[in-house]
Amino acid sequence: MILGMSRSGALSRRIGMGKHQIIVLGGGYTGIVAAGRLARRVRADEASVTLVTANATRDERMRWHQLAAGQRYPLLPIADALKGSGARLEVARVERIDLAQHAVLTAGGPVLHYDSLVIALGSVIDFGAVPGAREHAHGLTDVATVSAAARTLDALPDRARVVVVGGGLTGIEIATEVAESHPRLQVAMASSHTPGHWLSESARRHLEGVFDRLGIEQITGRVVRIERDAVVMAGGHDVPSAFTFWAGGFRANPLVASSGLEADELGRAHVDATLRAVSHPDVWVIGDAARVPGPDGAPLKMGCRTGAFMALAAPGKIAEELAGGAATPFAGRYFAECISLGRGDALLQWLTPEGTATDRIVTGRAARFMKEYVHRGNLFVARHPGPYAPVRRARVHAGAGSRRETIEA
């Protein structure tokens, strides 16, 4: 390890003198798997892989709707997930990415220098679409916020109305989970389109049956403002709300666009067919932070349905390119999406490669089992990120990366 001072005067760090420094940002499923698999695919005497994340545990974002409804689940220590892979963990909150200096600035910690950077920072709730959403609605933003929402729901009086704004996957999972766990509350969904409108006809029928069984009210229309105790619809119609959840969409982590990477309107970095940033060849971006073309040219949607495949594919491609070879293109496509509908029900919708719903679905306890299998499978892969195929550790080509100098003490 080499310590020194950055140009700004902050403590700077390079880990392993003479090695090619690879930093992976983001401690979600995508970042953990990418770091662990990448460390297994490069020679330890030539390259080091460091995962940088703000928390020591993986928070399982896919279960936050359960946490909001007052349920608990075990958290995975990231150090345990990386054990044996050769990847190193740095627990620090990233404040800024300095692409010009090949550096990651952390809050109250060191400046970490890299030769190659992998960004897996995921997405954040997009509160900007409707006035008042940030001030008066509650999004699934982090474990502390979601846990606080669960405590507030517990304290609401009987028959209080909870409004979920947004009819997408997140909104459906929040509404059904809260309605099932809190039958004494009135749960409503407000959205421009019927919840699940993109699903197949049979899937929509099943969803309607679940809403009827759980007593979830559907309010279709455009939400124009969120107030402290109401959701205001176009035309001036107010929907009283004792507690409002915001599930109106996502944006890439703002650190991506603020770094200077070429990004789209949602803050996703433009990447090429090997997941390398088009504007900076020493940076790879995966998961929700990347704008990846699908089979029809349209960008893949955010979520596990696409990010999981990037996490598995990217390490091999990065190792190939660092070794001086040409990586094979990433074949981004869809397979299915699985929606939790409370603890006893779920909906598995099979998709075409382009993402269109097919007539093939699985519902009920069978789908619930498959959804849980996905959760547990993700945990298993996170704990064992690299042993699924024979791995040839790539040598890092002498020309890889653009920062080979050390930082003087």
Short mmCIF file of C-alpha atoms in Angstrom, two decimals:
data_model
loop_
_atom_site.label_atom_id
_atom_site.label_comp_id
_atom_site.label_asym_id
_atom_site.label_seq_id
_atom_site.Cartn_x
_atom_site.Cartn_y
_atom_site.Cartn_z
CA MET A 1 0.00 0.00 0.00
CA ILE A 2 1.32 3.47 -0.89
CA LEU A 3 0.03 6.55 0.90
CA GLY A 4 0.56 10.16 -0.11
CA MET A 5 -1.21 13.45 -0.58
CA SER A 6 -3.47 14.29 -3.48
CA ARG A 7 -3.34 17.68 -5.18
CA SER A 8 -6.24 18.79 -2.99
CA GLY A 9 -4.32 17.86 0.15
CA ALA A 10 -6.47 14.83 0.99
CA LEU A 11 -4.86 11.53 1.88
CA SER A 12 -4.46 9.42 -1.24
CA ARG A 13 -3.91 5.68 -1.53
CA ARG A 14 -2.65 3.14 -4.01
CA ILE A 15 -2.91 -0.50 -3.02
CA GLY A 16 -0.09 -2.82 -4.08
CA MET A 17 2.85 -0.99 -5.66
CA GLY A 18 3.37 -1.86 -9.31
CA LYS A 19 0.03 -3.60 -9.73
CA HIS A 20 -2.75 -2.55 -12.07
CA GLN A 21 -5.35 -0.97 -9.77
CA ILE A 22 -8.97 -1.96 -10.50
CA ILE A 23 -11.66 -0.26 -8.42
CA VAL A 24 -15.30 -1.40 -8.44
CA LEU A 25 -17.86 1.11 -7.10
CA GLY A 26 -21.11 -0.14 -5.56
CA GLY A 27 -21.94 -2.78 -2.96
CA GLY A 28 -25.19 -4.08 -4.41
CA TYR A 29 -25.59 -7.43 -6.11
CA THR A 30 -24.03 -6.18 -9.35
CA GLY A 31 -20.95 -4.68 -7.73
CA ILE A 32 -20.28 -7.60 -5.36
CA VAL A 33 -20.52 -10.22 -8.09
CA ALA A 34 -18.48 -8.16 -10.55
CA ALA A 35 -15.69 -7.55 -8.03
CA GLY A 36 -15.51 -11.16 -6.89
CA ARG A 37 -15.55 -12.62 -10.38
CA LEU A 38 -13.09 -10.08 -11.76
CA ALA A 39 -10.60 -10.76 -8.95
CA ARG A 40 -10.69 -14.43 -9.89
CA ARG A 41 -9.97 -13.65 -13.53
CA VAL A 42 -6.80 -11.58 -13.19
CA ARG A 43 -3.40 -12.55 -11.82
CA ALA A 44 -3.03 -11.43 -8.21
CA ASP A 45 0.63 -10.52 -8.75
CA GLU A 46 -0.28 -8.15 -11.59
CA ALA A 47 -3.59 -6.59 -10.57
CA SER A 48 -5.63 -5.78 -7.47
CA VAL A 49 -9.41 -5.47 -7.26
CA THR A 50 -11.00 -3.25 -4.59
CA LEU A 51 -14.75 -2.95 -4.02
CA VAL A 52 -15.75 0.45 -2.60
CA THR A 53 -19.16 0.76 -0.94
CA ALA A 54 -20.74 2.87 1.79
CA ASN A 55 -22.07 -0.06 3.83
CA ALA A 56 -20.47 -3.22 5.14
CA THR A 57 -23.61 -5.25 4.38
CA ARG A 58 -25.60 -5.83 1.22
CA ASP A 59 -29.06 -4.45 1.89
CA GLU A 60 -31.04 -6.59 -0.58
CA ARG A 61 -32.90 -3.78 -2.27
CA MET A 62 -35.21 -6.32 -3.91
CA ARG A 63 -36.71 -6.96 -0.46
CA TRP A 64 -37.23 -3.36 0.61
CA HIS A 65 -40.98 -3.62 -0.01
CA GLN A 66 -40.98 -6.34 2.68
CA LEU A 67 -39.04 -4.10 5.04
CA ALA A 68 -41.54 -1.28 4.42
CA ALA A 69 -44.34 -3.61 5.48
CA GLY A 70 -42.58 -4.35 8.78
CA GLN A 71 -40.85 -7.64 7.90
CA ARG A 72 -37.22 -8.56 8.58
CA TYR A 73 -34.59 -10.53 6.71
CA PRO A 74 -30.88 -11.21 7.30
CA LEU A 75 -28.30 -8.92 5.73
CA LEU A 76 -25.25 -10.33 3.94
CA PRO A 77 -21.82 -9.12 5.15
CA ILE A 78 -20.01 -8.07 1.97
CA ALA A 79 -16.65 -9.20 3.36
CA ASP A 80 -18.06 -12.73 3.63
CA ALA A 81 -19.26 -12.56 0.04
CA LEU A 82 -15.80 -11.60 -1.21
CA LYS A 83 -13.91 -14.09 0.96
CA GLY A 84 -11.63 -16.28 -1.12
CA SER A 85 -12.04 -14.27 -4.31
CA GLY A 86 -9.00 -12.06 -3.82
CA ALA A 87 -11.06 -8.87 -3.97
CA ARG A 88 -10.54 -6.33 -1.21
CA LEU A 89 -13.33 -4.34 0.52
CA GLU A 90 -13.10 -0.60 1.23
CA VAL A 91 -16.08 0.68 3.26
CA ALA A 92 -16.38 4.35 2.33
CA ARG A 93 -18.99 6.63 0.81
CA VAL A 94 -18.03 7.89 -2.63
CA GLU A 95 -18.33 11.67 -2.93
CA ARG A 96 -16.90 12.25 -6.38
CA ILE A 97 -15.29 10.47 -9.31
CA ASP A 98 -12.38 12.41 -10.82
CA LEU A 99 -11.93 10.93 -14.28
CA ALA A 100 -9.10 13.29 -15.20
CA GLN A 101 -7.01 12.25 -12.19
CA HIS A 102 -8.16 8.60 -12.25
CA ALA A 103 -9.31 9.00 -8.67
CA VAL A 104 -12.29 8.24 -6.41
CA LEU A 105 -12.84 10.76 -3.62
CA THR A 106 -14.50 9.39 -0.48
CA ALA A 107 -16.25 11.17 2.39
CA GLY A 108 -13.77 11.72 5.21
CA GLY A 109 -11.53 8.99 3.81
CA PRO A 110 -8.70 8.56 1.33
CA VAL A 111 -8.58 9.42 -2.33
CA LEU A 112 -8.36 6.08 -4.12
CA HIS A 113 -6.47 5.98 -7.41
CA TYR A 114 -7.26 3.54 -10.18
CA ASP A 115 -5.98 2.35 -13.53
CA SER A 116 -9.34 0.78 -14.45
CA LEU A 117 -12.72 1.66 -12.94
CA VAL A 118 -15.92 -0.38 -12.86
CA ILE A 119 -19.04 1.61 -11.91
CA ALA A 120 -21.93 -0.41 -10.47
CA LEU A 121 -23.57 2.34 -8.42
CA GLY A 122 -27.12 1.43 -9.38
CA SER A 123 -30.07 3.79 -9.41
CA VAL A 124 -31.89 6.17 -7.08
CA ILE A 125 -35.54 7.14 -6.70
CA ASP A 126 -36.52 9.89 -9.16
CA PHE A 127 -38.46 12.39 -7.06
CA GLY A 128 -38.18 15.19 -9.61
CA ALA A 129 -41.17 14.40 -11.80
CA VAL A 130 -43.90 15.81 -9.52
CA PRO A 131 -43.79 18.83 -7.16
CA GLY A 132 -43.92 17.88 -3.50
CA ALA A 133 -42.82 14.28 -4.01
CA ARG A 134 -39.44 14.77 -2.34
CA GLU A 135 -40.91 16.72 0.57
CA HIS A 136 -44.08 14.76 1.32
CA ALA A 137 -43.73 11.25 -0.14
CA HIS A 138 -41.61 8.35 1.04
CA GLY A 139 -39.44 6.39 -1.37
CA LEU A 140 -37.53 3.16 -0.87
CA THR A 141 -34.20 4.97 -0.75
CA ASP A 142 -32.20 3.14 1.92
CA VAL A 143 -32.67 0.74 4.82
CA ALA A 144 -32.97 3.49 7.46
CA THR A 145 -35.65 5.38 5.51
CA VAL A 146 -37.63 2.26 4.68
CA SER A 147 -37.45 1.07 8.31
CA ALA A 148 -38.73 4.47 9.47
CA ALA A 149 -41.63 4.18 7.02
CA ALA A 150 -42.50 0.78 8.49
CA ARG A 151 -42.66 2.27 11.99
CA THR A 152 -44.93 5.08 10.77
CA LEU A 153 -47.31 2.59 9.13
CA ASP A 154 -47.54 0.67 12.40
CA ALA A 155 -48.61 3.84 14.20
CA LEU A 156 -51.36 4.86 11.74
CA PRO A 157 -54.94 4.57 12.99
CA ASP A 158 -57.28 1.94 11.60
CA ARG A 159 -58.80 2.73 8.19
CA ALA A 160 -56.11 5.32 7.45
CA ARG A 161 -55.43 5.57 3.72
CA VAL A 162 -51.98 4.77 2.32
CA VAL A 163 -51.47 5.90 -1.27
CA VAL A 164 -48.79 4.38 -3.50
CA VAL A 165 -47.97 6.65 -6.45
CA GLY A 166 -46.77 4.66 -9.45
CA GLY A 167 -48.13 1.57 -11.19
CA GLY A 168 -44.86 -0.15 -12.09
CA LEU A 169 -43.10 -3.12 -10.49
CA THR A 170 -42.05 -1.24 -7.36
CA GLY A 171 -45.48 0.29 -6.81
CA ILE A 172 -47.26 -3.06 -7.21
CA GLU A 173 -44.90 -4.80 -4.77
CA ILE A 174 -45.23 -2.04 -2.15
CA ALA A 175 -49.03 -1.90 -2.39
CA THR A 176 -49.62 -5.66 -2.17
CA GLU A 177 -47.08 -6.14 0.64
CA VAL A 178 -48.51 -3.31 2.76
CA ALA A 179 -52.13 -4.32 2.11
CA GLU A 180 -51.42 -7.92 3.13
CA SER A 181 -49.37 -7.02 6.23
CA HIS A 182 -51.72 -4.20 7.35
CA PRO A 183 -55.30 -5.27 6.49
CA ARG A 184 -56.63 -2.61 8.89
CA LEU A 185 -55.32 0.14 6.54
CA GLN A 186 -56.83 1.29 3.24
CA VAL A 187 -54.29 0.98 0.42
CA ALA A 188 -54.71 2.78 -2.90
CA MET A 189 -52.57 3.05 -6.03
CA ALA A 190 -52.51 6.24 -8.10
CA SER A 191 -50.93 6.10 -11.56
CA SER A 192 -51.31 7.39 -15.09
CA HIS A 193 -51.88 3.88 -16.41
CA THR A 194 -53.54 0.82 -14.95
CA PRO A 195 -50.98 -0.96 -12.73
CA GLY A 196 -49.24 -3.67 -14.73
CA HIS A 197 -50.61 -2.32 -18.03
CA TRP A 198 -47.61 -3.80 -19.94
CA LEU A 199 -48.34 -7.35 -18.76
CA SER A 200 -50.15 -10.01 -20.77
CA GLU A 201 -53.94 -10.24 -20.54
CA SER A 202 -53.83 -13.32 -18.29
CA ALA A 203 -51.27 -11.67 -16.01
CA ARG A 204 -53.43 -8.54 -15.71
CA ARG A 205 -56.43 -10.68 -14.78
CA HIS A 206 -54.42 -12.34 -12.02
CA LEU A 207 -53.23 -8.96 -10.77
CA GLU A 208 -56.80 -7.64 -10.69
CA GLY A 209 -57.82 -10.65 -8.62
CA VAL A 210 -55.03 -9.98 -6.13
CA PHE A 211 -56.04 -6.32 -5.83
CA ASP A 212 -59.66 -7.33 -5.22
CA ARG A 213 -58.64 -9.90 -2.60
CA LEU A 214 -56.44 -7.41 -0.75
CA GLY A 215 -58.88 -4.50 -1.14
CA ILE A 216 -56.45 -2.28 -3.06
CA GLU A 217 -58.14 0.73 -4.64
CA GLN A 218 -56.98 1.78 -8.12
CA ILE A 219 -56.99 5.47 -9.04
CA THR A 220 -56.10 6.09 -12.68
CA GLY A 221 -54.98 9.56 -13.69
CA ARG A 222 -52.01 11.89 -13.76
CA VAL A 223 -50.59 12.91 -10.40
CA VAL A 224 -49.67 16.63 -10.50
CA ARG A 225 -48.66 17.35 -6.91
CA ILE A 226 -48.01 15.66 -3.59
CA GLU A 227 -49.12 17.44 -0.43
CA ARG A 228 -48.58 16.56 3.21
CA ASP A 229 -51.95 14.84 3.51
CA ALA A 230 -53.13 14.39 -0.09
CA VAL A 231 -52.22 13.34 -3.61
CA VAL A 232 -53.50 15.88 -6.14
CA MET A 233 -54.66 14.52 -9.49
CA ALA A 234 -55.01 16.35 -12.80
CA GLY A 235 -58.28 18.28 -12.80
CA GLY A 236 -57.91 19.26 -9.16
CA HIS A 237 -59.20 16.03 -7.59
CA ASP A 238 -57.54 15.45 -4.20
CA VAL A 239 -56.97 11.94 -2.88
CA PRO A 240 -56.61 12.11 0.93
CA SER A 241 -53.53 10.26 2.14
CA ALA A 242 -52.26 9.66 5.66
CA PHE A 243 -49.03 8.25 4.23
CA THR A 244 -47.77 8.43 0.63
CA PHE A 245 -45.24 6.11 -0.99
CA TRP A 246 -43.47 7.40 -4.10
CA ALA A 247 -42.73 4.76 -6.76
CA GLY A 248 -42.65 7.05 -9.77
CA GLY A 249 -39.45 5.87 -11.42
CA PHE A 250 -35.68 5.69 -11.13
CA ARG A 251 -32.57 7.53 -12.28
CA ALA A 252 -28.98 6.39 -12.35
CA ASN A 253 -26.92 7.35 -9.31
CA PRO A 254 -26.10 11.07 -9.85
CA LEU A 255 -22.38 10.37 -9.37
CA VAL A 256 -22.34 8.85 -12.86
CA ALA A 257 -23.37 11.96 -14.78
CA SER A 258 -21.54 14.37 -12.45
CA SER A 259 -18.29 12.52 -13.13
CA GLY A 260 -18.31 13.73 -16.71
CA LEU A 261 -19.14 10.42 -18.36
CA GLU A 262 -21.32 10.79 -21.44
CA ALA A 263 -24.81 10.05 -20.10
CA ASP A 264 -28.46 10.02 -21.20
CA GLU A 265 -31.50 11.85 -19.81
CA LEU A 266 -31.73 9.37 -16.90
CA GLY A 267 -28.07 9.81 -15.99
CA ARG A 268 -27.03 6.41 -17.40
CA ALA A 269 -23.57 6.24 -18.95
CA HIS A 270 -23.43 5.37 -22.63
CA VAL A 271 -21.46 2.14 -23.04
CA ASP A 272 -20.32 0.11 -26.03
CA ALA A 273 -21.01 -3.55 -26.75
CA THR A 274 -18.42 -4.63 -24.14
CA LEU A 275 -19.92 -2.39 -21.39
CA ARG A 276 -17.00 0.06 -21.66
CA ALA A 277 -17.91 3.77 -21.33
CA VAL A 278 -17.87 5.31 -24.80
CA SER A 279 -16.33 8.56 -23.52
CA HIS A 280 -13.66 7.03 -21.25
CA PRO A 281 -12.01 3.75 -22.32
CA ASP A 282 -10.61 2.97 -18.86
CA VAL A 283 -14.11 2.89 -17.31
CA TRP A 284 -16.73 0.13 -17.50
CA VAL A 285 -20.31 0.71 -16.32
CA ILE A 286 -22.82 -2.05 -15.47
CA GLY A 287 -26.29 -2.43 -14.00
CA ASP A 288 -28.75 0.43 -13.62
CA ALA A 289 -25.97 3.01 -14.13
CA ALA A 290 -25.40 1.89 -17.74
CA ARG A 291 -27.37 2.62 -20.90
CA VAL A 292 -27.08 -0.73 -22.67
CA PRO A 293 -28.79 -1.32 -26.04
CA GLY A 294 -31.19 -4.28 -26.17
CA PRO A 295 -31.92 -6.51 -29.18
CA ASP A 296 -34.14 -3.86 -30.77
CA GLY A 297 -31.71 -1.00 -30.10
CA ALA A 298 -33.78 0.48 -27.26
CA PRO A 299 -31.90 0.73 -23.93
CA LEU A 300 -32.45 -2.12 -21.50
CA LYS A 301 -34.66 -1.24 -18.54
CA MET A 302 -33.23 -0.95 -15.06
CA GLY A 303 -33.52 -3.77 -12.55
CA CYS A 304 -32.38 -7.25 -11.67
CA ARG A 305 -33.91 -8.60 -14.90
CA THR A 306 -31.01 -6.96 -16.78
CA GLY A 307 -28.34 -6.00 -14.22
CA ALA A 308 -27.78 -9.56 -13.03
CA PHE A 309 -26.64 -10.65 -16.49
CA MET A 310 -24.22 -7.72 -16.75
CA ALA A 311 -22.69 -8.63 -13.39
CA LEU A 312 -22.02 -12.16 -14.61
CA ALA A 313 -20.74 -11.16 -18.05
CA ALA A 314 -18.68 -8.01 -17.42
CA PRO A 315 -15.71 -9.50 -15.45
CA GLY A 316 -14.73 -11.84 -18.27
CA LYS A 317 -14.94 -9.03 -20.83
CA ILE A 318 -12.90 -6.65 -18.67
CA ALA A 319 -10.22 -9.30 -18.05
CA GLU A 320 -10.02 -10.08 -21.77
CA GLU A 321 -9.49 -6.44 -22.67
CA LEU A 322 -6.95 -5.83 -19.90
CA ALA A 323 -5.01 -8.81 -21.23
CA GLY A 324 -4.80 -7.14 -24.62
CA GLY A 325 -7.52 -9.17 -26.31
CA ALA A 326 -10.86 -8.27 -27.85
CA ALA A 327 -13.88 -8.94 -25.66
CA THR A 328 -16.99 -10.53 -27.10
CA PRO A 329 -20.04 -8.24 -27.24
CA PHE A 330 -22.61 -8.37 -24.44
CA ALA A 331 -25.89 -9.79 -25.74
CA GLY A 332 -28.38 -7.81 -23.68
CA ARG A 333 -31.92 -9.18 -23.71
CA TYR A 334 -34.91 -10.01 -21.49
CA PHE A 335 -36.13 -13.36 -20.21
CA ALA A 336 -38.77 -12.75 -17.52
CA GLU A 337 -39.79 -10.52 -14.64
CA CYS A 338 -41.11 -11.75 -11.33
CA ILE A 339 -43.40 -9.57 -9.20
CA SER A 340 -44.02 -10.21 -5.51
CA LEU A 341 -47.70 -9.97 -4.55
CA GLY A 342 -47.39 -10.42 -0.81
CA ARG A 343 -45.94 -13.43 0.96
CA GLY A 344 -48.24 -16.06 -0.52
CA ASP A 345 -48.50 -14.99 -4.13
CA ALA A 346 -46.39 -13.73 -7.03
CA LEU A 347 -46.48 -13.34 -10.78
CA LEU A 348 -43.80 -14.57 -13.17
CA GLN A 349 -44.21 -12.99 -16.61
CA TRP A 350 -42.12 -14.44 -19.43
CA LEU A 351 -40.85 -11.89 -21.95
CA THR A 352 -39.59 -11.85 -25.50
CA PRO A 353 -35.90 -10.92 -25.97
CA GLU A 354 -37.11 -7.36 -26.69
CA GLY A 355 -39.12 -7.22 -23.44
CA THR A 356 -42.68 -7.74 -24.70
CA ALA A 357 -44.94 -9.82 -22.45
CA THR A 358 -45.83 -13.27 -23.77
CA ASP A 359 -48.86 -15.41 -22.93
CA ARG A 360 -46.72 -17.59 -20.67
CA ILE A 361 -47.07 -16.82 -16.95
CA VAL A 362 -46.74 -18.55 -13.59
CA THR A 363 -48.83 -17.39 -10.62
CA GLY A 364 -49.62 -18.20 -7.01
CA ARG A 365 -47.37 -20.20 -4.73
CA ALA A 366 -45.38 -21.64 -7.63
CA ALA A 367 -44.41 -18.12 -8.70
CA ARG A 368 -43.79 -17.21 -5.06
CA PHE A 369 -41.34 -20.11 -4.81
CA MET A 370 -39.60 -19.03 -8.01
CA LYS A 371 -39.33 -15.43 -6.78
CA GLU A 372 -37.78 -16.64 -3.54
CA TYR A 373 -35.45 -18.86 -5.55
CA VAL A 374 -34.27 -15.75 -7.41
CA HIS A 375 -33.59 -13.96 -4.10
CA ARG A 376 -31.70 -16.90 -2.63
CA GLY A 377 -29.90 -17.52 -5.91
CA ASN A 378 -28.68 -13.93 -5.93
CA LEU A 379 -27.36 -14.36 -2.40
CA PHE A 380 -25.64 -17.59 -3.35
CA VAL A 381 -23.95 -16.01 -6.37
CA ALA A 382 -22.94 -13.01 -4.26
CA ARG A 383 -21.34 -15.35 -1.71
CA HIS A 384 -19.70 -17.49 -4.41
CA PRO A 385 -18.99 -14.99 -7.19
CA GLY A 386 -16.65 -16.98 -9.38
CA PRO A 387 -16.51 -20.78 -9.24
CA TYR A 388 -19.03 -21.72 -11.91
CA ALA A 389 -16.66 -22.33 -14.81
CA PRO A 390 -12.95 -22.99 -15.20
CA VAL A 391 -11.27 -19.62 -14.88
CA ARG A 392 -8.08 -18.78 -16.75
CA ARG A 393 -6.52 -15.88 -14.92
CA ALA A 394 -5.64 -13.27 -17.49
CA ARG A 395 -2.32 -11.45 -17.49
CA VAL A 396 -2.74 -7.70 -17.45
CA HIS A 397 -1.24 -6.28 -20.64
CA ALA A 398 1.56 -3.81 -20.07
CA GLY A 399 -0.32 -1.14 -21.97
CA ALA A 400 -3.58 -1.48 -20.04
CA GLY A 401 -4.67 1.61 -18.15
CA SER A 402 -3.14 5.05 -18.28
CA ARG A 403 -1.85 5.62 -14.72
CA ARG A 404 1.23 3.63 -13.84
CA GLU A 405 2.99 6.20 -11.69
CA THR A 406 3.08 5.87 -7.90
CA ILE A 407 2.10 8.54 -5.39
CA GLU A 408 5.13 9.65 -3.44
CA ALA A 409 4.92 9.60 0.35
#
